[in-house]
PDB file of C-alpha atoms in Angstrom:
ATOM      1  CA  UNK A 878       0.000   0.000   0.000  1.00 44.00           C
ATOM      2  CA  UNK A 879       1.488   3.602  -1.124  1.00 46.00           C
ATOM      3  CA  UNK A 880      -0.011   6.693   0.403  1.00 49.00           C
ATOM      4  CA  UNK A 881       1.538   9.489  -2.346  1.00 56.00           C
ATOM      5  CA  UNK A 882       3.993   7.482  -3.610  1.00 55.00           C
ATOM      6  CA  UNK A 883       5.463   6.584  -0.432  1.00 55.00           C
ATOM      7  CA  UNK A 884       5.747   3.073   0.733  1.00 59.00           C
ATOM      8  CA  UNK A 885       3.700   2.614   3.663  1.00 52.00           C
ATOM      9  CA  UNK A 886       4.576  -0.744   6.357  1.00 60.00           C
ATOM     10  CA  UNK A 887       2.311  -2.808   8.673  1.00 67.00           C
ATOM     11  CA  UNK A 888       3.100  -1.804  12.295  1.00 90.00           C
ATOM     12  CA  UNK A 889       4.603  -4.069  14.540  1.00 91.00           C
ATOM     13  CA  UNK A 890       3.987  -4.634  17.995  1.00 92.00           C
ATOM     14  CA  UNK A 891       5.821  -5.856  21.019  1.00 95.00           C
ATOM     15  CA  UNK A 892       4.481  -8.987  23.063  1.00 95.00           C
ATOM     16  CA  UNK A 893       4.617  -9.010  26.611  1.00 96.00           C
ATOM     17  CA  UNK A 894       3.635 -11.498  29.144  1.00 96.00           C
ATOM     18  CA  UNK A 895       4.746 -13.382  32.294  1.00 96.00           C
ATOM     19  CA  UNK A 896       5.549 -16.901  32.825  1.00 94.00           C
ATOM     20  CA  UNK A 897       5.479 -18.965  36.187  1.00 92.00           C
ATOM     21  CA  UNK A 898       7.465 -21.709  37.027  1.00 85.00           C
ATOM     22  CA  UNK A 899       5.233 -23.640  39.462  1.00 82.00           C
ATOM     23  CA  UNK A 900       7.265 -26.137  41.773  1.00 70.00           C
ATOM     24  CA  UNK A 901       6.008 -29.310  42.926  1.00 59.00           C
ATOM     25  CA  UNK A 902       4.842 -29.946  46.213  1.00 46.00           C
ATOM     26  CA  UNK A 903       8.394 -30.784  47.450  1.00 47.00           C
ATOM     27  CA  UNK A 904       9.958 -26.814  46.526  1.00 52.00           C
ATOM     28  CA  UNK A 905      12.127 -26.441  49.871  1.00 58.00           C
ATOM     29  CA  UNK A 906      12.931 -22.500  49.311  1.00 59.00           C
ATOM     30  CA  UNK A 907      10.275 -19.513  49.260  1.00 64.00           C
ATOM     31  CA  UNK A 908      12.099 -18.061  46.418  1.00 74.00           C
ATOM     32  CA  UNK A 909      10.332 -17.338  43.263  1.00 80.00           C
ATOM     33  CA  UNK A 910      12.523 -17.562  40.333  1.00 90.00           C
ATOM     34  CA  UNK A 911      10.607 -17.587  37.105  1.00 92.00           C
ATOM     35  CA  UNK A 912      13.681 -17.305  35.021  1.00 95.00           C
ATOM     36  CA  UNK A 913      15.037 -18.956  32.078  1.00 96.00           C
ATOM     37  CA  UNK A 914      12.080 -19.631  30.610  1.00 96.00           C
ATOM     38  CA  UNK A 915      12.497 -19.580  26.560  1.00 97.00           C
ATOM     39  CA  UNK A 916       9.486 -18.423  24.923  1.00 97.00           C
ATOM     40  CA  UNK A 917       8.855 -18.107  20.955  1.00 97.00           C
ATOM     41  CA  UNK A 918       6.084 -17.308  18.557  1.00 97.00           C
ATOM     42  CA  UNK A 919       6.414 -19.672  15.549  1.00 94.00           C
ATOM     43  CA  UNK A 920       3.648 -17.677  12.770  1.00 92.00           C
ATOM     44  CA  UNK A 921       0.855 -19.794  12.303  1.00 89.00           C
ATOM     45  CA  UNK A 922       0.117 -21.245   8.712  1.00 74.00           C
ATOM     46  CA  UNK A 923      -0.261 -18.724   5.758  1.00 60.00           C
ATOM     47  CA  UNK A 924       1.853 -16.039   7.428  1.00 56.00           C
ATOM     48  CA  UNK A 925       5.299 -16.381   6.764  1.00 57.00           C
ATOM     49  CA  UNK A 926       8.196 -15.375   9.070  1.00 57.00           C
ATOM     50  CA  UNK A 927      10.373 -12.220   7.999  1.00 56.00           C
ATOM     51  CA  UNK A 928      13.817 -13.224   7.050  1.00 54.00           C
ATOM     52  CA  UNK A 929      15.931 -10.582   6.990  1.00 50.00           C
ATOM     53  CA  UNK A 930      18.605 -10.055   4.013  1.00 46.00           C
ATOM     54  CA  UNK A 931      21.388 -12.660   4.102  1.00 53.00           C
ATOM     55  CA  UNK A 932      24.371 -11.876   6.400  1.00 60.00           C
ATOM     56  CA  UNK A 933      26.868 -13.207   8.468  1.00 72.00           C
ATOM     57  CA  UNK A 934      25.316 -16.141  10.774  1.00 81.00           C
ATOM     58  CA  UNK A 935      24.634 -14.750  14.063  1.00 91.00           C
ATOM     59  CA  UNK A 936      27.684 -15.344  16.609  1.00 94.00           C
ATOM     60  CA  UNK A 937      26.318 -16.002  20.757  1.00 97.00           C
ATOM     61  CA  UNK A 938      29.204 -16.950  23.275  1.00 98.00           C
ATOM     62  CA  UNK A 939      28.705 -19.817  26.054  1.00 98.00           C
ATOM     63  CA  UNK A 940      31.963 -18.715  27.881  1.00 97.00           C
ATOM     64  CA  UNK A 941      33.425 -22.080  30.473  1.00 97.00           C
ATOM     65  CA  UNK A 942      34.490 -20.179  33.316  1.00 96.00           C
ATOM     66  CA  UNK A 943      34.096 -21.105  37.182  1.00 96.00           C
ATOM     67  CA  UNK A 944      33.070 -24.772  36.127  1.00 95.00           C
ATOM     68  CA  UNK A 945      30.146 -23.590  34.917  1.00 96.00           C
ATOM     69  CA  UNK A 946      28.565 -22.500  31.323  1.00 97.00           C
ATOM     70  CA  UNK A 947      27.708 -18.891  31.242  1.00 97.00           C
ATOM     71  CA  UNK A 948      24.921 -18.436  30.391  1.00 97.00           C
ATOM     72  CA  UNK A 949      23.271 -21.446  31.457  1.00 97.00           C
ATOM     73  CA  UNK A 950      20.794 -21.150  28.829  1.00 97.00           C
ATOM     74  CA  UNK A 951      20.575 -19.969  25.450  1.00 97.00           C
ATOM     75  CA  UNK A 952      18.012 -19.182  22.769  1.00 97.00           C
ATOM     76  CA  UNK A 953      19.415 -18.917  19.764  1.00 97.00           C
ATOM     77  CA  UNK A 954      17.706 -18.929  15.862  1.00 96.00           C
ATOM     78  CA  UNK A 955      18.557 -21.846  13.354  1.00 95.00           C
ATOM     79  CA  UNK A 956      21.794 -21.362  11.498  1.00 94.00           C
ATOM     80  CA  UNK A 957      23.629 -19.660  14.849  1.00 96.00           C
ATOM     81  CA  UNK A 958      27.415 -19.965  15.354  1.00 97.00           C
ATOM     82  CA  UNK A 959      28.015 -20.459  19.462  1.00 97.00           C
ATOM     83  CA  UNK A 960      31.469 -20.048  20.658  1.00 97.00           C
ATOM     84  CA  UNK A 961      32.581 -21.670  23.612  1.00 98.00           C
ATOM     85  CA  UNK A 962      35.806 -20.371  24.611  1.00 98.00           C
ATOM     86  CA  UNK A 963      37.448 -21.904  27.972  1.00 97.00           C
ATOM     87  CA  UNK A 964      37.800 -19.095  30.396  1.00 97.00           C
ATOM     88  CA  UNK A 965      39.019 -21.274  32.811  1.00 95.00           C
ATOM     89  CA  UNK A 966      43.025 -22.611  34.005  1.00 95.00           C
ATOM     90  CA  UNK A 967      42.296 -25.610  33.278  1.00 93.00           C
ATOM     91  CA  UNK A 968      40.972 -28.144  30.226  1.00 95.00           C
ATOM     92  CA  UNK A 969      37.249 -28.506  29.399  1.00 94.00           C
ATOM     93  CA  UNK A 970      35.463 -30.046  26.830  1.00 94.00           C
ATOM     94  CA  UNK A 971      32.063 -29.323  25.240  1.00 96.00           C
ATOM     95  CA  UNK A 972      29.564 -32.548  23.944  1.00 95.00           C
ATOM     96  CA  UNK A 973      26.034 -33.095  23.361  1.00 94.00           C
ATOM     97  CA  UNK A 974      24.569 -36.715  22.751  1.00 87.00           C
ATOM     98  CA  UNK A 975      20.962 -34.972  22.028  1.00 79.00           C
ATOM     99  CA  UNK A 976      18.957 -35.091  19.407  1.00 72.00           C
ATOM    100  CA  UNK A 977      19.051 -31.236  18.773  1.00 74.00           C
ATOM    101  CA  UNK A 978      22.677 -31.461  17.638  1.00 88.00           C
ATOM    102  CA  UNK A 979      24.976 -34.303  18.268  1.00 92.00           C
ATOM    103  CA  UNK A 980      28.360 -32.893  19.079  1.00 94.00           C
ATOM    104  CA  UNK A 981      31.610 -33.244  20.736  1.00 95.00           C
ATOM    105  CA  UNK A 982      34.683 -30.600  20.987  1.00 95.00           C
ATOM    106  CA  UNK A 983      37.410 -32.296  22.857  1.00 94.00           C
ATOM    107  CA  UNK A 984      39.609 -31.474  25.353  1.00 95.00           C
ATOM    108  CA  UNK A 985      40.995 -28.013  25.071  1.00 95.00           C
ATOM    109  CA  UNK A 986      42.739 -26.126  27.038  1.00 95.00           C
ATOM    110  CA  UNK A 987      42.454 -22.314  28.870  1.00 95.00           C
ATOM    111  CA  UNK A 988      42.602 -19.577  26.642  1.00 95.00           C
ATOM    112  CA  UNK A 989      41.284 -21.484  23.393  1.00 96.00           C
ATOM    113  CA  UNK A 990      37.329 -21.623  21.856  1.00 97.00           C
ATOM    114  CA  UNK A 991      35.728 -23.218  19.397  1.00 97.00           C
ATOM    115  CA  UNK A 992      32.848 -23.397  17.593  1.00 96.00           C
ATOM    116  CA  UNK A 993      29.558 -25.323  16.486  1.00 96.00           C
ATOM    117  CA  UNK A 994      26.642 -24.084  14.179  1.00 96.00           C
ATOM    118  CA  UNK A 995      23.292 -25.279  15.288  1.00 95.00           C
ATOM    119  CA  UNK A 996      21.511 -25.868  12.158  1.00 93.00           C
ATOM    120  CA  UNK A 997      18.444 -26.987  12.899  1.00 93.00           C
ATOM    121  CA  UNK A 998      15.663 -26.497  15.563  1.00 94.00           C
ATOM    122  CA  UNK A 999      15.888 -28.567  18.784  1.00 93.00           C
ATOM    123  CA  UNK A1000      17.103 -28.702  22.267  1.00 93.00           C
ATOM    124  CA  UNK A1001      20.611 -29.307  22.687  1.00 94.00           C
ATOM    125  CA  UNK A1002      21.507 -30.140  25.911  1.00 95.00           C
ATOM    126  CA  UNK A1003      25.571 -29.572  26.905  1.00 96.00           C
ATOM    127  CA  UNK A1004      27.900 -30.770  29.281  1.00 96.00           C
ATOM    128  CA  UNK A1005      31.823 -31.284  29.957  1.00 95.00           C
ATOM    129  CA  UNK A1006      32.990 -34.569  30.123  1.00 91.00           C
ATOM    130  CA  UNK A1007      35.567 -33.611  32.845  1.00 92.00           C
ATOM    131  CA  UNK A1008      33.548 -31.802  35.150  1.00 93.00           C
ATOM    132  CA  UNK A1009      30.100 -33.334  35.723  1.00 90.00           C
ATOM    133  CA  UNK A1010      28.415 -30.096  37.521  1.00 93.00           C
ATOM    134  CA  UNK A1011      28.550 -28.576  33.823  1.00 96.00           C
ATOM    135  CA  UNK A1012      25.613 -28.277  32.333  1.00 96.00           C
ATOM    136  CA  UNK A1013      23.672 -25.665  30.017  1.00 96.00           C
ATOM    137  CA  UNK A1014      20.998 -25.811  26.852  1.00 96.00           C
ATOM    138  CA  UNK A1015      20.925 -24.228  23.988  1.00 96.00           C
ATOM    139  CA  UNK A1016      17.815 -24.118  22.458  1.00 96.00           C
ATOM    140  CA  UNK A1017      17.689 -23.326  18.896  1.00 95.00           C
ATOM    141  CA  UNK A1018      14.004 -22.025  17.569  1.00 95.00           C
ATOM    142  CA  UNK A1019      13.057 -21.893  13.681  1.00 94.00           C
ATOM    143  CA  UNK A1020      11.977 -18.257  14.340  1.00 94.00           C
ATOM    144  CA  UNK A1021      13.348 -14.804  14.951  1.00 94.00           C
ATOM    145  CA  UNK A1022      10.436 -14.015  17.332  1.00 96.00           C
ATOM    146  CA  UNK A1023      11.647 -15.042  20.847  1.00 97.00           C
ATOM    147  CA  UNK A1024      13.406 -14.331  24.141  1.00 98.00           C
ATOM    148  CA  UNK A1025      14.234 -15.913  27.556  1.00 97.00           C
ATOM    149  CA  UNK A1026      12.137 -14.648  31.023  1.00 97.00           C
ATOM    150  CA  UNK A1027      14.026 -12.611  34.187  1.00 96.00           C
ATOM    151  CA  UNK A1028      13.552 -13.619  37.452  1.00 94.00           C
ATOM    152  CA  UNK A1029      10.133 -12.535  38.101  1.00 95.00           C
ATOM    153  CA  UNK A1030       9.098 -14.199  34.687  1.00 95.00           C
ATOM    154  CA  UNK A1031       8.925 -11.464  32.377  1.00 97.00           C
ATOM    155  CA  UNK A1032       9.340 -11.451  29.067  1.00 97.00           C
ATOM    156  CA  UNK A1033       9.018  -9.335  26.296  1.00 98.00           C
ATOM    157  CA  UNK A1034       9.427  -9.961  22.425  1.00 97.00           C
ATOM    158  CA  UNK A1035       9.909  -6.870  19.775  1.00 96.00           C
ATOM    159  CA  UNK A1036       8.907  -6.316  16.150  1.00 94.00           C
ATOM    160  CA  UNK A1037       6.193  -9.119  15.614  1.00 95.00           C
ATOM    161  CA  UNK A1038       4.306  -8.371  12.581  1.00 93.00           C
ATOM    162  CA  UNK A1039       0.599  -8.915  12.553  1.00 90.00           C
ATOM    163  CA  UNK A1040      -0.887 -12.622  12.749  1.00 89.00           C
ATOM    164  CA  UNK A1041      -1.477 -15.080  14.589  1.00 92.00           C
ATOM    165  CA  UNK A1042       0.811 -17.315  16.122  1.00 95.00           C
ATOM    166  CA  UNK A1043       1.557 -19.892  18.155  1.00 95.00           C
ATOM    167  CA  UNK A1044       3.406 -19.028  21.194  1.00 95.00           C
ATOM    168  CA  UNK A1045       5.933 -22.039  22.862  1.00 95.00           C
ATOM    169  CA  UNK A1046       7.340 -21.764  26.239  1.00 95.00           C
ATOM    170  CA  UNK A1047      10.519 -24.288  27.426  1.00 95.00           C
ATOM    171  CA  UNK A1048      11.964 -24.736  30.668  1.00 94.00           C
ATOM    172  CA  UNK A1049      14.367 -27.105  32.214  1.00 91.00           C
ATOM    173  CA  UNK A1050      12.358 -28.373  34.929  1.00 85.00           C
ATOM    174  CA  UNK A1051       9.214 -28.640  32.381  1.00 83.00           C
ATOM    175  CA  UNK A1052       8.575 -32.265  31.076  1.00 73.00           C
ATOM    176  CA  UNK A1053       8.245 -32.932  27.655  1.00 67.00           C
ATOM    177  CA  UNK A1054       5.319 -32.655  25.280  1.00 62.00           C
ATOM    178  CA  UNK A1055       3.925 -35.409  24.567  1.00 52.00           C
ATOM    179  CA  UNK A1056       3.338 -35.660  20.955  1.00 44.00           C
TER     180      UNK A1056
END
């Protein structure tokens, strides 16, 4: 649609909301944290999802530092590179046995990083085969519409053209859908 000549564009809006983690029955701390949750709007069918121009493949960093991956989870969109450079003094590896992307870095030592591109959707659970309190996820979403909650569960997801959609929500302490 042209208004004069000039080139007019749908508006976009901004989607907000909250999620909450509920515990079980055996949560031993009053502390709410709602965080981590990743949350994504796949377009439902008929509308398709805005690609933007080809460029370089968006870069995210898991950094290995304190025997830990920073952060612990990651949202990422299919076709991501993820560096995971070894902050630590020590050697770490990166591996994933999951169906999401199977994977496995070797030992390397501090100072050093390499790099995996997730190329298709899934959840890709990580780990380091020398230190067993190393864990993260990466999840990689066919969609540039998403974003992971703060504490307090909110969330908030920009430039989402008109439609309607289906919105997904993944946690770590969810269980699966069952198909």
């Amino acid at each position: 649609m042209a208004l004069w000549g000039v080139p007019v564009q749908a508006q976009t809006v901004t989607v907000n909301g909250t999620v909450a983690i509920v515990a079980g029955s055996g949560s031993r701390s009053g502390k709410v944290d709602n965080s981590n949750a990743v949350v994504w709007l796949m377009p439902k069918a008929g509308l398709a999802v805005r690609r933007t121009s080809p460029s370089p493949r968006p870069h995210f960093k898991i950094l290995q530092q304190h025997k830990k991956f920073e952060p612990h989870i990651t949202a990422i969109p299919v076709g991501s590179v993820v560096d995971f450079p070894n902050l630590d003094p020590f050697f770490h590896n990166v591996f994933s046995m999951f169906d999401g992307k199977r994977f496995d870095l070797g030992l390397y030592e501090a100072g050093a990083s390499h790099a995996i591109t997730f190329d298709s959707p899934g959840i890709c659970y990580i780990f380091c085969n020398i230190h067993p309190e190393m864990s993260g996820a990466i999840i990689v979403v066919d969609s540039p519409y998403f974003t992971i909650s703060n504490q307090a569960g909110a969330f908030s997801i920009p430039s989402v053209p008109p439609g309607a959609y289906l919105l997904s929500v993944w946690h770590e302490r969810g269980k699966p859908e069952n198909p």
